[in-house]
PDB file of C-alpha atoms in Angstrom:
ATOM      1  CA  MET A   1     -19.653   6.175  -8.679  1.00  0.00           C
ATOM      2  CA  ASP A   2     -22.158   8.876  -9.718  1.00  0.00           C
ATOM      3  CA  LYS A   3     -21.125  11.278 -12.437  1.00  0.00           C
ATOM      4  CA  ARG A   4     -20.547  14.686 -10.913  1.00  0.00           C
ATOM      5  CA  HIS A   5     -18.539  17.861 -11.311  1.00  0.00           C
ATOM      6  CA  ILE A   6     -15.462  18.157  -9.066  1.00  0.00           C
ATOM      7  CA  GLU A   7     -14.556  21.697  -8.011  1.00  0.00           C
ATOM      8  CA  SER A   8     -11.048  23.101  -8.488  1.00  0.00           C
ATOM      9  CA  SER A   9     -10.534  23.364  -4.717  1.00  0.00           C
ATOM     10  CA  GLU A  10     -11.205  19.594  -4.348  1.00  0.00           C
ATOM     11  CA  MET A  11      -9.038  18.377  -7.222  1.00  0.00           C
ATOM     12  CA  ILE A  12      -6.186  20.749  -7.994  1.00  0.00           C
ATOM     13  CA  ILE A  13      -4.833  20.612 -11.544  1.00  0.00           C
ATOM     14  CA  ASN A  14      -1.457  22.220 -12.178  1.00  0.00           C
ATOM     15  CA  PRO A  15      -1.076  24.828 -14.969  1.00  0.00           C
ATOM     16  CA  ASP A  16       0.555  22.176 -17.176  1.00  0.00           C
ATOM     17  CA  GLY A  17      -2.508  19.924 -16.906  1.00  0.00           C
ATOM     18  CA  THR A  18      -1.040  17.482 -14.376  1.00  0.00           C
ATOM     19  CA  ILE A  19      -2.516  16.325 -11.068  1.00  0.00           C
ATOM     20  CA  PHE A  20      -1.394  18.380  -8.062  1.00  0.00           C
ATOM     21  CA  HIS A  21       1.062  16.206  -6.083  1.00  0.00           C
ATOM     22  CA  LEU A  22       2.119  13.499  -8.524  1.00  0.00           C
ATOM     23  CA  HIS A  23       2.602  15.908 -11.440  1.00  0.00           C
ATOM     24  CA  LEU A  24       1.353  13.225 -13.824  1.00  0.00           C
ATOM     25  CA  HIS A  25      -0.801  13.829 -16.888  1.00  0.00           C
ATOM     26  CA  PRO A  26      -3.742  11.495 -17.610  1.00  0.00           C
ATOM     27  CA  SER A  27      -2.072  10.432 -20.866  1.00  0.00           C
ATOM     28  CA  GLN A  28       0.920   9.098 -18.900  1.00  0.00           C
ATOM     29  CA  LEU A  29      -1.105   6.733 -16.722  1.00  0.00           C
ATOM     30  CA  CYS A  30      -0.576   2.981 -17.165  1.00  0.00           C
ATOM     31  CA  ASP A  31      -3.025   0.299 -16.044  1.00  0.00           C
ATOM     32  CA  ARG A  32      -0.227  -1.696 -14.344  1.00  0.00           C
ATOM     33  CA  ILE A  33       1.510   0.185 -11.538  1.00  0.00           C
ATOM     34  CA  ILE A  34       4.326  -0.878  -9.221  1.00  0.00           C
ATOM     35  CA  LEU A  35       4.364   1.127  -5.978  1.00  0.00           C
ATOM     36  CA  VAL A  36       7.446   1.522  -3.776  1.00  0.00           C
ATOM     37  CA  GLY A  37       8.182   3.721  -0.785  1.00  0.00           C
ATOM     38  CA  ASP A  38      11.692   4.894  -1.600  1.00  0.00           C
ATOM     39  CA  PRO A  39      12.017   7.321  -4.561  1.00  0.00           C
ATOM     40  CA  GLY A  40      15.450   5.807  -5.238  1.00  0.00           C
ATOM     41  CA  ARG A  41      13.933   2.340  -5.594  1.00  0.00           C
ATOM     42  CA  VAL A  42      11.996   3.492  -8.672  1.00  0.00           C
ATOM     43  CA  ASP A  43      15.271   3.427 -10.608  1.00  0.00           C
ATOM     44  CA  MET A  44      15.870  -0.157  -9.446  1.00  0.00           C
ATOM     45  CA  VAL A  45      12.457  -1.205 -10.754  1.00  0.00           C
ATOM     46  CA  ALA A  46      12.881   0.721 -14.003  1.00  0.00           C
ATOM     47  CA  SER A  47      16.277  -0.917 -14.585  1.00  0.00           C
ATOM     48  CA  PHE A  48      14.304  -4.011 -15.619  1.00  0.00           C
ATOM     49  CA  PHE A  49      12.165  -2.100 -18.157  1.00  0.00           C
ATOM     50  CA  ASP A  50      12.696  -2.682 -21.874  1.00  0.00           C
ATOM     51  CA  THR A  51      11.905   0.956 -22.625  1.00  0.00           C
ATOM     52  CA  ARG A  52      11.370   4.183 -20.682  1.00  0.00           C
ATOM     53  CA  THR A  53       8.768   6.609 -21.983  1.00  0.00           C
ATOM     54  CA  PHE A  54       8.722   9.275 -19.261  1.00  0.00           C
ATOM     55  CA  GLU A  55      10.147  10.241 -15.871  1.00  0.00           C
ATOM     56  CA  VAL A  56       8.624  12.701 -13.395  1.00  0.00           C
ATOM     57  CA  SER A  57       9.802  13.734  -9.929  1.00  0.00           C
ATOM     58  CA  SER A  58       7.822  15.852  -7.458  1.00  0.00           C
ATOM     59  CA  ARG A  59       8.622  15.808  -3.730  1.00  0.00           C
ATOM     60  CA  GLU A  60       8.763  12.138  -2.659  1.00  0.00           C
ATOM     61  CA  PHE A  61       6.732  11.081  -5.695  1.00  0.00           C
ATOM     62  CA  HIS A  62       9.060   9.743  -8.396  1.00  0.00           C
ATOM     63  CA  THR A  63       7.545   8.045 -11.441  1.00  0.00           C
ATOM     64  CA  ILE A  64       9.065   6.228 -14.402  1.00  0.00           C
ATOM     65  CA  GLY A  65       6.874   4.805 -17.159  1.00  0.00           C
ATOM     66  CA  GLY A  66       7.836   2.342 -19.845  1.00  0.00           C
ATOM     67  CA  THR A  67       7.377  -1.242 -20.971  1.00  0.00           C
ATOM     68  CA  TYR A  68       8.350  -4.617 -19.548  1.00  0.00           C
ATOM     69  CA  LYS A  69       8.228  -7.599 -21.909  1.00  0.00           C
ATOM     70  CA  GLY A  70       5.963  -5.579 -24.164  1.00  0.00           C
ATOM     71  CA  LYS A  71       3.523  -4.547 -21.402  1.00  0.00           C
ATOM     72  CA  PRO A  72       3.034  -0.846 -20.580  1.00  0.00           C
ATOM     73  CA  ILE A  73       3.925  -0.318 -16.922  1.00  0.00           C
ATOM     74  CA  MET A  74       4.949   2.415 -14.515  1.00  0.00           C
ATOM     75  CA  CYS A  75       6.647   2.567 -11.147  1.00  0.00           C
ATOM     76  CA  LEU A  76       5.734   5.256  -8.631  1.00  0.00           C
ATOM     77  CA  SER A  77       7.189   6.023  -5.207  1.00  0.00           C
ATOM     78  CA  HIS A  78       4.677   6.976  -2.516  1.00  0.00           C
ATOM     79  CA  GLY A  79       7.059   7.889   0.313  1.00  0.00           C
ATOM     80  CA  ILE A  80       6.483   6.695   3.872  1.00  0.00           C
ATOM     81  CA  GLY A  81       3.162   6.349   5.632  1.00  0.00           C
ATOM     82  CA  PRO A  82      -0.590   5.942   5.140  1.00  0.00           C
ATOM     83  CA  ASP A  83      -1.230   9.660   4.631  1.00  0.00           C
ATOM     84  CA  ASN A  84       0.818   9.512   1.436  1.00  0.00           C
ATOM     85  CA  ILE A  85      -1.202   6.533   0.231  1.00  0.00           C
ATOM     86  CA  ASP A  86      -4.353   8.652   0.590  1.00  0.00           C
ATOM     87  CA  ILE A  87      -2.778  11.202  -1.771  1.00  0.00           C
ATOM     88  CA  VAL A  88      -1.442   8.667  -4.260  1.00  0.00           C
ATOM     89  CA  LEU A  89      -4.605   6.542  -4.568  1.00  0.00           C
ATOM     90  CA  ASN A  90      -6.928   9.513  -4.920  1.00  0.00           C
ATOM     91  CA  GLU A  91      -4.738  11.148  -7.551  1.00  0.00           C
ATOM     92  CA  LEU A  92      -4.176   7.928  -9.536  1.00  0.00           C
ATOM     93  CA  ASP A  93      -7.922   7.282  -9.495  1.00  0.00           C
ATOM     94  CA  ALA A  94      -8.571  10.851 -10.659  1.00  0.00           C
ATOM     95  CA  LEU A  95      -6.128  10.391 -13.537  1.00  0.00           C
ATOM     96  CA  ALA A  96      -8.019   7.242 -14.526  1.00  0.00           C
ATOM     97  CA  ASN A  97     -11.630   8.205 -13.922  1.00  0.00           C
ATOM     98  CA  VAL A  98     -12.046  11.978 -14.052  1.00  0.00           C
ATOM     99  CA  ASP A  99     -12.126  14.030 -17.254  1.00  0.00           C
ATOM    100  CA  PHE A 100      -9.610  16.812 -16.639  1.00  0.00           C
ATOM    101  CA  GLU A 101     -11.261  19.081 -19.223  1.00  0.00           C
ATOM    102  CA  THR A 102     -14.801  18.963 -17.825  1.00  0.00           C
ATOM    103  CA  ARG A 103     -13.910  17.927 -14.234  1.00  0.00           C
ATOM    104  CA  GLU A 104     -16.637  15.296 -14.428  1.00  0.00           C
ATOM    105  CA  VAL A 105     -16.393  11.647 -13.419  1.00  0.00           C
ATOM    106  CA  LYS A 106     -16.139   9.541 -16.572  1.00  0.00           C
ATOM    107  CA  PRO A 107     -19.146   7.321 -17.360  1.00  0.00           C
ATOM    108  CA  GLU A 108     -16.982   4.220 -17.831  1.00  0.00           C
ATOM    109  CA  HIS A 109     -14.770   3.082 -14.965  1.00  0.00           C
ATOM    110  CA  ARG A 110     -11.091   2.337 -15.615  1.00  0.00           C
ATOM    111  CA  THR A 111      -9.583  -0.274 -13.299  1.00  0.00           C
ATOM    112  CA  LEU A 112      -5.943  -0.041 -12.239  1.00  0.00           C
ATOM    113  CA  THR A 113      -3.751  -2.899 -11.042  1.00  0.00           C
ATOM    114  CA  LEU A 114      -1.473  -1.797  -8.202  1.00  0.00           C
ATOM    115  CA  VAL A 115       1.214  -3.912  -6.538  1.00  0.00           C
ATOM    116  CA  ARG A 116       3.214  -2.388  -3.717  1.00  0.00           C
ATOM    117  CA  ILE A 117       6.669  -3.862  -3.116  1.00  0.00           C
ATOM    118  CA  GLY A 118       8.074  -3.002   0.292  1.00  0.00           C
ATOM    119  CA  THR A 119      10.004  -4.043   3.366  1.00  0.00           C
ATOM    120  CA  SER A 120       8.607  -5.271   6.645  1.00  0.00           C
ATOM    121  CA  GLY A 121       9.235  -6.526  10.169  1.00  0.00           C
ATOM    122  CA  ALA A 122       8.029 -10.027  11.111  1.00  0.00           C
ATOM    123  CA  LEU A 123       5.885 -10.692  14.186  1.00  0.00           C
ATOM    124  CA  GLN A 124       6.179 -14.481  14.115  1.00  0.00           C
ATOM    125  CA  PRO A 125       9.455 -16.318  14.866  1.00  0.00           C
ATOM    126  CA  GLU A 126       9.281 -18.709  11.903  1.00  0.00           C
ATOM    127  CA  LEU A 127       9.433 -15.930   9.301  1.00  0.00           C
ATOM    128  CA  ILE A 128      13.068 -15.827   8.240  1.00  0.00           C
ATOM    129  CA  LEU A 129      14.765 -12.756   6.845  1.00  0.00           C
ATOM    130  CA  GLY A 130      14.215 -12.336   3.121  1.00  0.00           C
ATOM    131  CA  THR A 131      10.823 -14.074   3.083  1.00  0.00           C
ATOM    132  CA  PRO A 132       8.275 -12.315   0.801  1.00  0.00           C
ATOM    133  CA  VAL A 133       4.960 -11.879   2.669  1.00  0.00           C
ATOM    134  CA  ILE A 134       1.748 -10.954   0.873  1.00  0.00           C
ATOM    135  CA  ALA A 135      -0.669  -8.829   2.897  1.00  0.00           C
ATOM    136  CA  GLU A 136      -3.651 -11.052   2.085  1.00  0.00           C
ATOM    137  CA  HIS A 137      -5.423  -9.394   5.014  1.00  0.00           C
ATOM    138  CA  SER A 138      -4.273  -6.007   6.237  1.00  0.00           C
ATOM    139  CA  ILE A 139      -5.115  -4.261   9.514  1.00  0.00           C
ATOM    140  CA  GLY A 140      -5.019  -0.479   9.371  1.00  0.00           C
ATOM    141  CA  PHE A 141      -3.913   1.271  12.551  1.00  0.00           C
ATOM    142  CA  ASP A 142      -3.917   4.605  10.688  1.00  0.00           C
ATOM    143  CA  GLY A 143      -7.630   5.415  10.492  1.00  0.00           C
ATOM    144  CA  VAL A 144      -7.481   6.611   6.861  1.00  0.00           C
ATOM    145  CA  LEU A 145     -10.321   4.397   5.637  1.00  0.00           C
ATOM    146  CA  ASN A 146     -12.578   5.580   8.474  1.00  0.00           C
ATOM    147  CA  TYR A 147     -12.915   8.968   6.748  1.00  0.00           C
ATOM    148  CA  TYR A 148     -14.663   7.422   3.714  1.00  0.00           C
ATOM    149  CA  ALA A 149     -18.260   6.292   3.191  1.00  0.00           C
ATOM    150  CA  GLY A 150     -18.538   2.567   2.519  1.00  0.00           C
ATOM    151  CA  ARG A 151     -15.777   1.682   4.968  1.00  0.00           C
ATOM    152  CA  ASN A 152     -17.873  -1.049   6.622  1.00  0.00           C
ATOM    153  CA  ARG A 153     -18.845  -2.501   3.246  1.00  0.00           C
ATOM    154  CA  VAL A 154     -15.250  -3.427   2.373  1.00  0.00           C
ATOM    155  CA  ALA A 155     -13.984  -4.237   5.891  1.00  0.00           C
ATOM    156  CA  ASP A 156     -14.075  -7.500   7.848  1.00  0.00           C
ATOM    157  CA  LEU A 157     -16.040  -6.302  10.878  1.00  0.00           C
ATOM    158  CA  ASP A 158     -15.896  -9.614  12.771  1.00  0.00           C
ATOM    159  CA  PHE A 159     -12.109  -9.684  12.444  1.00  0.00           C
ATOM    160  CA  GLU A 160     -11.941  -6.102  13.707  1.00  0.00           C
ATOM    161  CA  ARG A 161     -14.044  -6.810  16.780  1.00  0.00           C
ATOM    162  CA  ALA A 162     -12.099  -9.953  17.671  1.00  0.00           C
ATOM    163  CA  PHE A 163      -8.796  -8.132  17.291  1.00  0.00           C
ATOM    164  CA  CYS A 164      -9.765  -5.123  19.417  1.00  0.00           C
ATOM    165  CA  GLU A 165     -11.044  -7.354  22.215  1.00  0.00           C
ATOM    166  CA  ALA A 166      -7.987  -9.623  22.189  1.00  0.00           C
ATOM    167  CA  VAL A 167      -5.361  -6.870  22.317  1.00  0.00           C
ATOM    168  CA  ASN A 168      -7.309  -4.520  24.618  1.00  0.00           C
ATOM    169  CA  TRP A 169      -7.358  -1.741  22.017  1.00  0.00           C
ATOM    170  CA  SER A 170      -7.258   1.768  23.503  1.00  0.00           C
ATOM    171  CA  SER A 171     -10.132   4.166  22.785  1.00  0.00           C
ATOM    172  CA  LEU A 172      -7.508   6.908  22.353  1.00  0.00           C
ATOM    173  CA  LEU A 173      -6.305   5.264  19.126  1.00  0.00           C
ATOM    174  CA  PRO A 174      -7.995   5.276  15.686  1.00  0.00           C
ATOM    175  CA  ALA A 175     -10.383   2.363  15.170  1.00  0.00           C
ATOM    176  CA  PRO A 176      -8.550  -0.423  13.287  1.00  0.00           C
ATOM    177  CA  TYR A 177      -9.982  -1.615   9.981  1.00  0.00           C
ATOM    178  CA  VAL A 178      -9.349  -4.972   8.285  1.00  0.00           C
ATOM    179  CA  VAL A 179      -9.338  -5.238   4.489  1.00  0.00           C
ATOM    180  CA  LYS A 180      -8.385  -7.938   2.016  1.00  0.00           C
ATOM    181  CA  ALA A 181      -6.131  -7.696  -0.998  1.00  0.00           C
ATOM    182  CA  ASP A 182      -7.668  -8.416  -4.399  1.00  0.00           C
ATOM    183  CA  SER A 183      -7.944 -12.217  -4.353  1.00  0.00           C
ATOM    184  CA  ASP A 184      -7.353 -12.705  -8.090  1.00  0.00           C
ATOM    185  CA  LEU A 185      -4.285 -10.479  -7.947  1.00  0.00           C
ATOM    186  CA  VAL A 186      -2.927 -12.435  -4.966  1.00  0.00           C
ATOM    187  CA  LYS A 187      -3.278 -15.646  -7.003  1.00  0.00           C
ATOM    188  CA  GLN A 188      -1.590 -13.965  -9.968  1.00  0.00           C
ATOM    189  CA  ILE A 189       1.404 -12.609  -8.056  1.00  0.00           C
ATOM    190  CA  GLY A 190       1.715 -15.160  -5.258  1.00  0.00           C
ATOM    191  CA  GLY A 191       3.264 -18.592  -5.381  1.00  0.00           C
ATOM    192  CA  ASP A 192       5.084 -21.217  -3.356  1.00  0.00           C
ATOM    193  CA  ASP A 193       7.918 -18.713  -2.945  1.00  0.00           C
ATOM    194  CA  MET A 194       5.707 -16.300  -0.966  1.00  0.00           C
ATOM    195  CA  VAL A 195       3.769 -16.412   2.326  1.00  0.00           C
ATOM    196  CA  CYS A 196       0.181 -15.131   2.508  1.00  0.00           C
ATOM    197  CA  GLY A 197      -0.145 -13.271   5.798  1.00  0.00           C
ATOM    198  CA  CYS A 198      -2.089 -10.824   7.942  1.00  0.00           C
ATOM    199  CA  THR A 199      -0.208  -7.530   7.893  1.00  0.00           C
ATOM    200  CA  ILE A 200      -0.508  -4.501  10.172  1.00  0.00           C
ATOM    201  CA  SER A 201      -0.194  -1.033   8.657  1.00  0.00           C
ATOM    202  CA  ALA A 202       1.109   1.198  11.433  1.00  0.00           C
ATOM    203  CA  VAL A 203       0.871   4.980  11.502  1.00  0.00           C
ATOM    204  CA  GLY A 204       4.541   5.378  12.465  1.00  0.00           C
ATOM    205  CA  PHE A 205       7.812   3.459  12.710  1.00  0.00           C
ATOM    206  CA  TYR A 206       8.745   3.751  16.385  1.00  0.00           C
ATOM    207  CA  GLY A 207       6.062   3.949  19.092  1.00  0.00           C
ATOM    208  CA  PRO A 208       3.211   2.895  16.773  1.00  0.00           C
ATOM    209  CA  GLN A 209       5.126  -0.326  16.044  1.00  0.00           C
ATOM    210  CA  GLY A 210       6.125  -0.908  19.672  1.00  0.00           C
ATOM    211  CA  ARG A 211       9.700   0.372  19.366  1.00  0.00           C
ATOM    212  CA  GLU A 212      10.942   2.126  22.471  1.00  0.00           C
ATOM    213  CA  LEU A 213      13.891   4.519  22.271  1.00  0.00           C
ATOM    214  CA  ARG A 214      13.797   7.354  24.834  1.00  0.00           C
ATOM    215  CA  LEU A 215      10.022   7.681  25.080  1.00  0.00           C
ATOM    216  CA  PRO A 216       8.154   4.981  27.036  1.00  0.00           C
ATOM    217  CA  LEU A 217       5.216   3.260  25.332  1.00  0.00           C
ATOM    218  CA  ALA A 218       1.612   3.832  26.382  1.00  0.00           C
ATOM    219  CA  ASN A 219       0.914   0.103  25.979  1.00  0.00           C
ATOM    220  CA  PRO A 220       4.180  -1.872  26.250  1.00  0.00           C
ATOM    221  CA  ASP A 221       2.293  -5.194  26.002  1.00  0.00           C
ATOM    222  CA  LEU A 222       0.567  -4.429  22.696  1.00  0.00           C
ATOM    223  CA  ASN A 223       3.039  -6.314  20.479  1.00  0.00           C
ATOM    224  CA  LYS A 224       2.947  -9.389  22.744  1.00  0.00           C
ATOM    225  CA  ASN A 225      -0.844  -9.375  22.537  1.00  0.00           C
ATOM    226  CA  ILE A 226      -0.685  -8.998  18.761  1.00  0.00           C
ATOM    227  CA  GLU A 227       1.796 -11.867  18.412  1.00  0.00           C
ATOM    228  CA  ALA A 228      -0.483 -14.148  20.470  1.00  0.00           C
ATOM    229  CA  PHE A 229      -3.685 -13.182  18.619  1.00  0.00           C
ATOM    230  CA  ARG A 230      -5.297 -15.697  16.253  1.00  0.00           C
ATOM    231  CA  TYR A 231      -8.356 -15.246  14.063  1.00  0.00           C
ATOM    232  CA  LYS A 232      -9.759 -18.413  12.548  1.00  0.00           C
ATOM    233  CA  GLY A 233      -6.373 -19.997  13.182  1.00  0.00           C
ATOM    234  CA  ARG A 234      -4.391 -17.234  11.458  1.00  0.00           C
ATOM    235  CA  ALA A 235      -1.685 -15.173  13.143  1.00  0.00           C
ATOM    236  CA  ILE A 236      -0.621 -11.579  12.502  1.00  0.00           C
ATOM    237  CA  THR A 237       2.555 -11.968  10.446  1.00  0.00           C
ATOM    238  CA  ASN A 238       4.194  -8.577  10.037  1.00  0.00           C
ATOM    239  CA  TYR A 239       4.264  -4.796  10.415  1.00  0.00           C
ATOM    240  CA  GLU A 240       4.580  -2.187   7.681  1.00  0.00           C
ATOM    241  CA  MET A 241       2.934   1.176   7.027  1.00  0.00           C
ATOM    242  CA  GLU A 242       0.951   1.279   3.776  1.00  0.00           C
ATOM    243  CA  SER A 243      -0.840  -1.942   2.794  1.00  0.00           C
ATOM    244  CA  ALA A 244      -4.179  -1.314   4.568  1.00  0.00           C
ATOM    245  CA  PRO A 245      -4.968   2.138   3.140  1.00  0.00           C
ATOM    246  CA  LEU A 246      -3.789   0.972  -0.292  1.00  0.00           C
ATOM    247  CA  GLN A 247      -6.014  -2.085  -0.312  1.00  0.00           C
ATOM    248  CA  GLY A 248      -8.950  -0.399   1.421  1.00  0.00           C
ATOM    249  CA  LEU A 249      -9.066   2.636  -0.868  1.00  0.00           C
ATOM    250  CA  ALA A 250      -8.615   0.410  -3.931  1.00  0.00           C
ATOM    251  CA  LEU A 251     -11.617  -1.674  -2.849  1.00  0.00           C
ATOM    252  CA  LEU A 252     -13.752   1.459  -2.464  1.00  0.00           C
ATOM    253  CA  MET A 253     -12.583   2.867  -5.813  1.00  0.00           C
ATOM    254  CA  GLY A 254     -12.879  -0.360  -7.797  1.00  0.00           C
ATOM    255  CA  HIS A 255      -9.182  -1.072  -8.390  1.00  0.00           C
ATOM    256  CA  ARG A 256      -7.094  -4.210  -7.877  1.00  0.00           C
ATOM    257  CA  ALA A 257      -4.388  -3.829  -5.221  1.00  0.00           C
ATOM    258  CA  MET A 258      -2.074  -5.858  -3.030  1.00  0.00           C
ATOM    259  CA  THR A 259       1.186  -5.518  -1.110  1.00  0.00           C
ATOM    260  CA  VAL A 260       4.114  -7.913  -0.897  1.00  0.00           C
ATOM    261  CA  CYS A 261       6.977  -7.141   1.483  1.00  0.00           C
ATOM    262  CA  SER A 262      10.382  -8.677   2.001  1.00  0.00           C
ATOM    263  CA  ILE A 263      11.056  -9.400   5.683  1.00  0.00           C
ATOM    264  CA  ILE A 264      14.130  -7.391   6.718  1.00  0.00           C
ATOM    265  CA  ALA A 265      13.727  -7.704  10.511  1.00  0.00           C
ATOM    266  CA  ASN A 266      12.146 -10.154  12.933  1.00  0.00           C
ATOM    267  CA  ARG A 267      10.733  -8.355  15.969  1.00  0.00           C
ATOM    268  CA  VAL A 268      10.368 -11.590  17.950  1.00  0.00           C
ATOM    269  CA  ASN A 269      13.886 -12.907  17.304  1.00  0.00           C
ATOM    270  CA  THR A 270      15.342  -9.361  17.423  1.00  0.00           C
ATOM    271  CA  THR A 271      17.238  -9.989  14.185  1.00  0.00           C
ATOM    272  CA  ALA A 272      17.627  -7.621  11.250  1.00  0.00           C
ATOM    273  CA  SER A 273      19.282  -7.527   7.861  1.00  0.00           C
ATOM    274  CA  PRO A 274      20.597  -4.106   6.807  1.00  0.00           C
ATOM    275  CA  ASN A 275      21.795  -5.648   3.508  1.00  0.00           C
ATOM    276  CA  TYR A 276      18.346  -6.450   2.117  1.00  0.00           C
ATOM    277  CA  LYS A 277      18.697  -5.003  -1.390  1.00  0.00           C
ATOM    278  CA  THR A 278      19.427  -8.371  -3.015  1.00  0.00           C
ATOM    279  CA  ALA A 279      16.145  -9.804  -1.724  1.00  0.00           C
ATOM    280  CA  ILE A 280      14.257  -6.702  -2.905  1.00  0.00           C
ATOM    281  CA  HIS A 281      15.939  -6.914  -6.317  1.00  0.00           C
ATOM    282  CA  ASP A 282      14.791 -10.520  -6.737  1.00  0.00           C
ATOM    283  CA  LEU A 283      11.277  -9.712  -5.504  1.00  0.00           C
ATOM    284  CA  ILE A 284      10.923  -6.872  -8.005  1.00  0.00           C
ATOM    285  CA  LYS A 285      11.866  -9.182 -10.878  1.00  0.00           C
ATOM    286  CA  THR A 286       9.358 -11.794  -9.710  1.00  0.00           C
ATOM    287  CA  VAL A 287       6.505  -9.267  -9.465  1.00  0.00           C
ATOM    288  CA  LEU A 288       7.290  -7.764 -12.869  1.00  0.00           C
ATOM    289  CA  ASP A 289       7.190 -11.225 -14.443  1.00  0.00           C
ATOM    290  CA  ARG A 290       3.778 -11.970 -12.896  1.00  0.00           C
ATOM    291  CA  ILE A 291       1.890  -8.679 -13.043  1.00  0.00           C
TER     292      ILE A 291
END
């Protein structure tokens, strides 16, 4: 990225020298970052740390930094939804690559490693509850990446076209984008105990994921079309809400990012596990050991 001055209206710095939403100081940033949705889950991740060096809470953004097996690491909660990922990724990148004194982009790029650990609903019947699924490919229904230059450079345009044609995508909805996770990071974190899948990032939990409570759906057949879709022999495995903007923005910014989710519901089999914390606990330990 070109070195340039960033105005105070574009990047707000708090009076204490921290970034606007996350309330983190550049000196607190770690290169290895675990991302979770639930602010309460940060404490679960940090319970594995050998040491804790700082803790910051601001709105839904809860951060604990420390060490795990001698490695500096931090866990940050991003809340629910792709809009929050836009905030978190831009502010983490600013902490890494903008000089807060001069407001200029630093000449040398700092690369962050970001692994999101979440929960998800399966779209294929063979995915049993508790299975960890890596979003090797992620399809963004949110439109976040479409606001940024370079979107087509990091997206799989053939995949996008095939998907939109197969599911009869409505022109009223944001254009989907397909992005990959960092391949080296997937190899590092993944294993025989995880499934590499194609994950949808929805813009909501109910209608946008085909759930119907009192309001009828505009396209009640969308999920059936998604379940039947195949691209180069690969099916869409699961729904969640953050992997696509995370991976897409990381690609544009030059960071390494991926998402792995524990399956807590199967939309095809109509099964769900409200007691999923044991599976999440085990997944956190696995990711910490491999990151």
